């Protein structure tokens, strides 16, 4: 096992160093999607197109509900990326939607009442033999629950998923079950108690839809046992002890994978 040296803070939580020392749910999801792409991202030899923007939109909304100071700091640090250079003071379209999503959640008393507790809580712990890190949007230790805000295209959209099948929702498709499962596990390690996971969802549609969502424990456990099955292999690939496989179809593979022979049409 890799010895962990750095103590995580708001400053280094998303750093490359922290990503090497700790496994995270987003890293696990990256490796599950495509090992080659995940490793290239970790080695900083490749960055997915559009990742930065989605990350910024999420942080725009999250920082608002964290605190006034956090949001002001976020706006100041990212002003070059948030505002149009052609139209002075014009917020770019994606961030206008972020504003709209904030307004949508703000006008919900149920959300305001529930979103109480410690914000952006960093957790670490051991799970399936390796060190993990996690960051919880809102943790209410007294009441025993935690909330994650999810900005999503459409809360009610149902689509096919290779694991969950046809008609799966965004929580299943985007690996939010395993995320909440890992966080609940890390919280249990720290507090010795069971915490209830809640997703506060707001859609990127105009107008935005909003919902407070409880999760299906059986489905969390199903995703957690899949994690348990896959994590050894992923950790080996991460540590250079196994060759990464190419999914063959992702953004990274499309541009980096050399043609080494013919593919039969029936394999497309
Ligand atoms: Zn790939």
Coordinates of C-alpha atoms and ligand atoms in Angstrom, one line a residue:
X1 CA 0.0 0.0 0.0
X2 CA 1.2 3.5 -0.8
X3 CA 2.1 5.5 2.2
X4 CA 0.1 8.7 2.4
X5 CA 2.2 11.7 3.1
X6 CA 0.0 14.8 2.5
X7 CA -2.8 15.9 4.7
X8 CA -5.7 17.1 2.5
X9 CA -6.9 20.7 2.7
X10 CA -9.1 22.9 0.5
X11 CA -5.9 24.0 -1.2
X12 CA -4.6 20.6 -2.3
X13 CA -7.7 18.5 -2.4
X14 CA -7.9 18.6 -6.2
X15 CA -4.2 18.6 -6.8
X16 CA -2.4 16.0 -8.9
X17 CA -0.3 14.9 -5.9
X18 CA -3.5 14.2 -3.9
X19 CA -4.9 12.2 -6.9
X20 CA -1.8 10.0 -6.9
X21 CA -1.9 9.4 -3.1
X22 CA -5.6 8.8 -2.8
X23 CA -8.3 7.1 -4.8
X24 CA -11.4 9.1 -5.3
X25 CA -14.8 8.2 -6.7
X26 CA -14.2 10.4 -9.8
X27 CA -10.9 8.6 -10.4
X28 CA -12.6 5.2 -10.0
X29 CA -15.2 6.3 -12.5
X30 CA -12.5 7.5 -14.9
X31 CA -10.7 4.2 -14.7
X32 CA -14.0 2.3 -15.1
X33 CA -14.8 4.2 -18.3
X34 CA -11.3 3.9 -19.9
X35 CA -8.1 2.9 -18.1
X36 CA -5.8 4.4 -20.8
X37 CA -7.6 7.8 -20.7
X38 CA -7.7 7.8 -16.9
X39 CA -4.0 7.1 -16.6
X40 CA -3.1 9.8 -19.2
X41 CA -5.3 12.3 -17.3
X42 CA -3.5 11.3 -14.0
X43 CA -0.1 11.6 -15.6
X44 CA -1.2 15.0 -17.0
X45 CA -0.3 14.1 -20.5
X46 CA -3.9 14.6 -21.7
X47 CA -6.9 16.6 -20.6
X48 CA -10.4 15.9 -21.8
X49 CA -12.0 18.6 -23.8
X50 CA -14.8 20.4 -22.0
X51 CA -13.9 19.0 -18.6
X52 CA -12.8 22.3 -17.3
X53 CA -16.1 24.0 -18.1
X54 CA -18.3 21.3 -16.5
X55 CA -16.1 21.5 -13.4
X56 CA -16.4 25.3 -13.3
X57 CA -20.2 25.2 -13.7
X58 CA -20.4 22.7 -10.8
X59 CA -18.1 24.8 -8.6
X60 CA -20.0 27.9 -9.5
X61 CA -23.1 26.4 -7.9
X62 CA -21.4 24.6 -5.1
X63 CA -19.3 27.6 -3.9
X64 CA -22.5 29.7 -3.8
X65 CA -24.1 27.3 -1.3
X66 CA -20.8 26.8 0.6
X67 CA -20.5 30.5 1.7
X68 CA -20.5 34.1 0.5
X69 CA -16.7 34.1 0.9
X70 CA -16.2 30.9 -1.0
X71 CA -18.3 32.1 -3.9
X72 CA -16.6 35.5 -4.0
X73 CA -13.2 33.8 -4.1
X74 CA -14.3 31.4 -6.8
X75 CA -15.6 34.3 -8.9
X76 CA -12.4 36.3 -8.5
X77 CA -10.1 33.4 -9.2
X78 CA -12.0 32.3 -12.4
X79 CA -13.2 35.7 -13.7
X80 CA -11.2 35.2 -17.0
X81 CA -13.0 32.0 -17.7
X82 CA -16.5 33.1 -16.5
X83 CA -16.9 36.3 -18.4
X84 CA -16.9 37.0 -22.1
X85 CA -13.8 38.9 -23.4
X86 CA -15.9 40.5 -26.2
X87 CA -18.8 41.7 -24.1
X88 CA -17.3 43.2 -20.9
X89 CA -19.1 42.0 -17.8
X90 CA -21.1 39.5 -19.8
X91 CA -21.4 36.2 -18.0
X92 CA -20.9 33.3 -20.5
X93 CA -24.0 31.2 -21.3
X94 CA -23.0 28.2 -19.2
X95 CA -22.6 30.4 -16.1
X96 CA -25.8 32.2 -16.7
X97 CA -27.4 28.7 -16.4
X98 CA -25.3 28.2 -13.2
X99 CA -26.9 31.5 -11.9
X100 CA -30.3 30.2 -12.9
X101 CA -29.7 26.9 -11.0
X102 CA -28.7 28.8 -7.9
X103 CA -31.8 30.9 -8.1
X104 CA -33.9 27.8 -8.5
X105 CA -32.5 26.1 -5.4
X106 CA -32.6 29.4 -3.4
X107 CA -36.3 29.7 -3.7
X108 CA -37.0 26.2 -2.2
X109 CA -37.6 26.4 1.6
X110 CA -37.3 22.6 1.8
X111 CA -33.7 22.8 0.4
X112 CA -32.7 25.7 2.6
X113 CA -34.0 23.9 5.7
X114 CA -32.2 20.7 4.8
X115 CA -28.9 22.2 3.6
X116 CA -27.7 22.9 7.1
X117 CA -24.4 21.6 8.5
X118 CA -20.7 21.7 7.7
X119 CA -19.9 22.5 4.1
X120 CA -17.3 21.0 1.8
X121 CA -16.1 18.4 4.3
X122 CA -13.0 16.5 3.4
X123 CA -12.9 12.9 4.4
X124 CA -10.3 10.2 4.1
X125 CA -10.2 6.5 5.0
X126 CA -9.3 3.1 4.0
X127 CA -11.7 1.1 1.8
X128 CA -10.9 -2.3 0.1
X129 CA -7.3 -2.0 1.1
X130 CA -6.5 1.5 -0.3
X131 CA -6.7 5.1 0.8
X132 CA -9.6 7.2 -0.4
X133 CA -10.5 10.8 -0.3
X134 CA -13.9 12.4 -0.6
X135 CA -15.5 15.8 -0.3
X136 CA -19.0 16.2 1.0
X137 CA -21.1 19.2 0.0
X138 CA -23.0 19.4 3.2
X139 CA -22.7 17.2 6.3
X140 CA -25.2 17.2 9.2
X141 CA -23.6 15.2 11.9
X142 CA -26.3 15.9 14.5
X143 CA -29.2 14.7 12.3
X144 CA -27.1 12.0 10.6
X145 CA -27.4 12.8 6.9
X146 CA -25.3 14.3 4.1
X147 CA -26.3 16.1 0.9
X148 CA -24.6 16.3 -2.4
X149 CA -25.8 18.9 -4.9
X150 CA -25.9 17.6 -8.5
X151 CA -26.3 19.8 -11.5
X152 CA -27.7 17.6 -14.3
X153 CA -29.1 18.0 -17.8
X154 CA -32.5 16.6 -16.9
X155 CA -33.5 15.0 -13.6
X156 CA -36.2 12.8 -15.1
X157 CA -34.4 11.7 -18.3
X158 CA -34.2 7.9 -18.7
X159 CA -31.6 6.3 -20.9
X160 CA -29.8 3.1 -21.6
X161 CA -26.8 2.2 -19.3
X162 CA -24.6 -0.9 -19.9
X163 CA -24.9 -1.9 -16.2
X164 CA -28.4 -0.6 -15.2
X165 CA -30.0 -1.4 -18.5
X166 CA -32.7 0.6 -20.4
X167 CA -34.6 3.4 -18.6
X168 CA -31.9 4.1 -16.1
X169 CA -31.8 7.6 -14.4
X170 CA -29.0 10.1 -14.1
X171 CA -28.1 8.9 -10.6
X172 CA -27.5 5.3 -11.9
X173 CA -25.8 6.4 -15.1
X174 CA -23.3 8.9 -13.5
X175 CA -22.1 6.6 -10.7
X176 CA -23.7 8.7 -8.0
X177 CA -24.7 5.6 -6.1
X178 CA -21.1 4.5 -5.7
X179 CA -20.1 8.0 -4.7
X180 CA -22.7 8.2 -2.0
X181 CA -21.8 4.6 -0.9
X182 CA -18.1 5.5 -0.5
X183 CA -19.0 8.7 1.4
X184 CA -21.3 6.8 3.7
X185 CA -18.6 4.3 4.3
X186 CA -16.0 6.9 5.1
X187 CA -18.4 8.7 7.4
X188 CA -19.2 5.4 9.2
X189 CA -15.5 4.9 9.8
X190 CA -15.1 8.3 11.3
X191 CA -18.3 8.6 13.4
X192 CA -19.2 4.9 13.9
X193 CA -22.7 5.7 12.7
X194 CA -24.9 5.3 9.6
X195 CA -25.5 8.5 7.6
X196 CA -28.4 9.0 5.2
X197 CA -27.3 10.2 1.7
X198 CA -29.5 12.7 0.0
X199 CA -29.1 14.2 -3.5
X200 CA -30.2 17.8 -4.1
X201 CA -30.7 17.9 -7.9
X202 CA -31.1 20.9 -10.1
X203 CA -31.4 20.7 -13.9
X204 CA -29.6 22.7 -16.6
X205 CA -32.8 23.1 -18.4
X206 CA -34.5 26.5 -18.6
X207 CA -36.4 26.8 -16.3
X208 CA -34.5 24.5 -14.0
X209 CA -36.3 21.6 -12.2
X210 CA -35.2 20.9 -8.6
X211 CA -35.7 17.8 -6.4
X212 CA -34.5 16.3 -3.1
X213 CA -33.8 12.7 -3.8
X214 CA -33.4 9.7 -1.5
X215 CA -31.5 6.7 -2.7
X216 CA -32.1 3.0 -3.0
X217 CA -29.8 1.2 -0.5
X218 CA -29.9 -2.1 -2.5
X219 CA -28.7 -0.3 -5.6
X220 CA -25.9 1.4 -3.6
X221 CA -24.8 -2.0 -2.3
X222 CA -24.9 -3.4 -5.8
X223 CA -22.6 -0.6 -7.1
X224 CA -20.3 -1.0 -4.0
X225 CA -19.8 -4.7 -4.7
X226 CA -18.9 -3.8 -8.3
X227 CA -16.4 -1.4 -6.9
X228 CA -15.0 -4.1 -4.7
X229 CA -14.6 -6.4 -7.7
X230 CA -12.9 -3.8 -9.8
X231 CA -10.7 -1.8 -7.5
X232 CA -7.7 -4.2 -7.3
X233 CA -7.2 -4.1 -11.1
X234 CA -7.7 -0.3 -11.2
X235 CA -5.2 0.2 -8.4
X236 CA -2.6 -2.0 -10.2
X237 CA -3.1 0.0 -13.4
X238 CA -2.7 3.2 -11.5
X239 CA 0.5 2.1 -9.9
X240 CA 2.0 0.8 -13.1
X241 CA 1.7 -2.8 -12.2
X242 CA -0.7 -3.7 -15.0
X243 CA -1.0 -2.4 -18.6
X244 CA -4.0 0.0 -19.1
X245 CA -6.6 -1.3 -21.5
X246 CA -8.2 1.0 -24.2
X247 CA -11.9 1.3 -24.3
X248 CA -11.5 2.2 -28.0
X249 CA -14.3 4.7 -28.3
X250 CA -13.7 7.5 -25.8
X251 CA -12.3 11.0 -26.6
X252 CA -8.8 9.8 -25.6
X253 CA -8.9 6.6 -27.6
X254 CA -10.4 8.2 -30.7
X255 CA -7.3 10.4 -31.0
X256 CA -4.6 8.3 -29.5
X257 CA -5.2 4.7 -30.6
X258 CA -3.2 3.6 -33.6
X259 CA -4.7 1.3 -36.2
X260 CA -3.0 -2.0 -35.8
X261 CA -5.3 -4.1 -38.1
X262 CA -8.7 -4.6 -39.6
X263 CA -11.9 -4.7 -37.5
X264 CA -14.7 -6.9 -38.9
X265 CA -17.9 -5.0 -39.4
X266 CA -19.7 -7.3 -37.0
X267 CA -17.4 -6.1 -34.2
X268 CA -18.4 -2.5 -34.6
Ligands
LIG1 ZN1 -10.8 5.1 -24.2

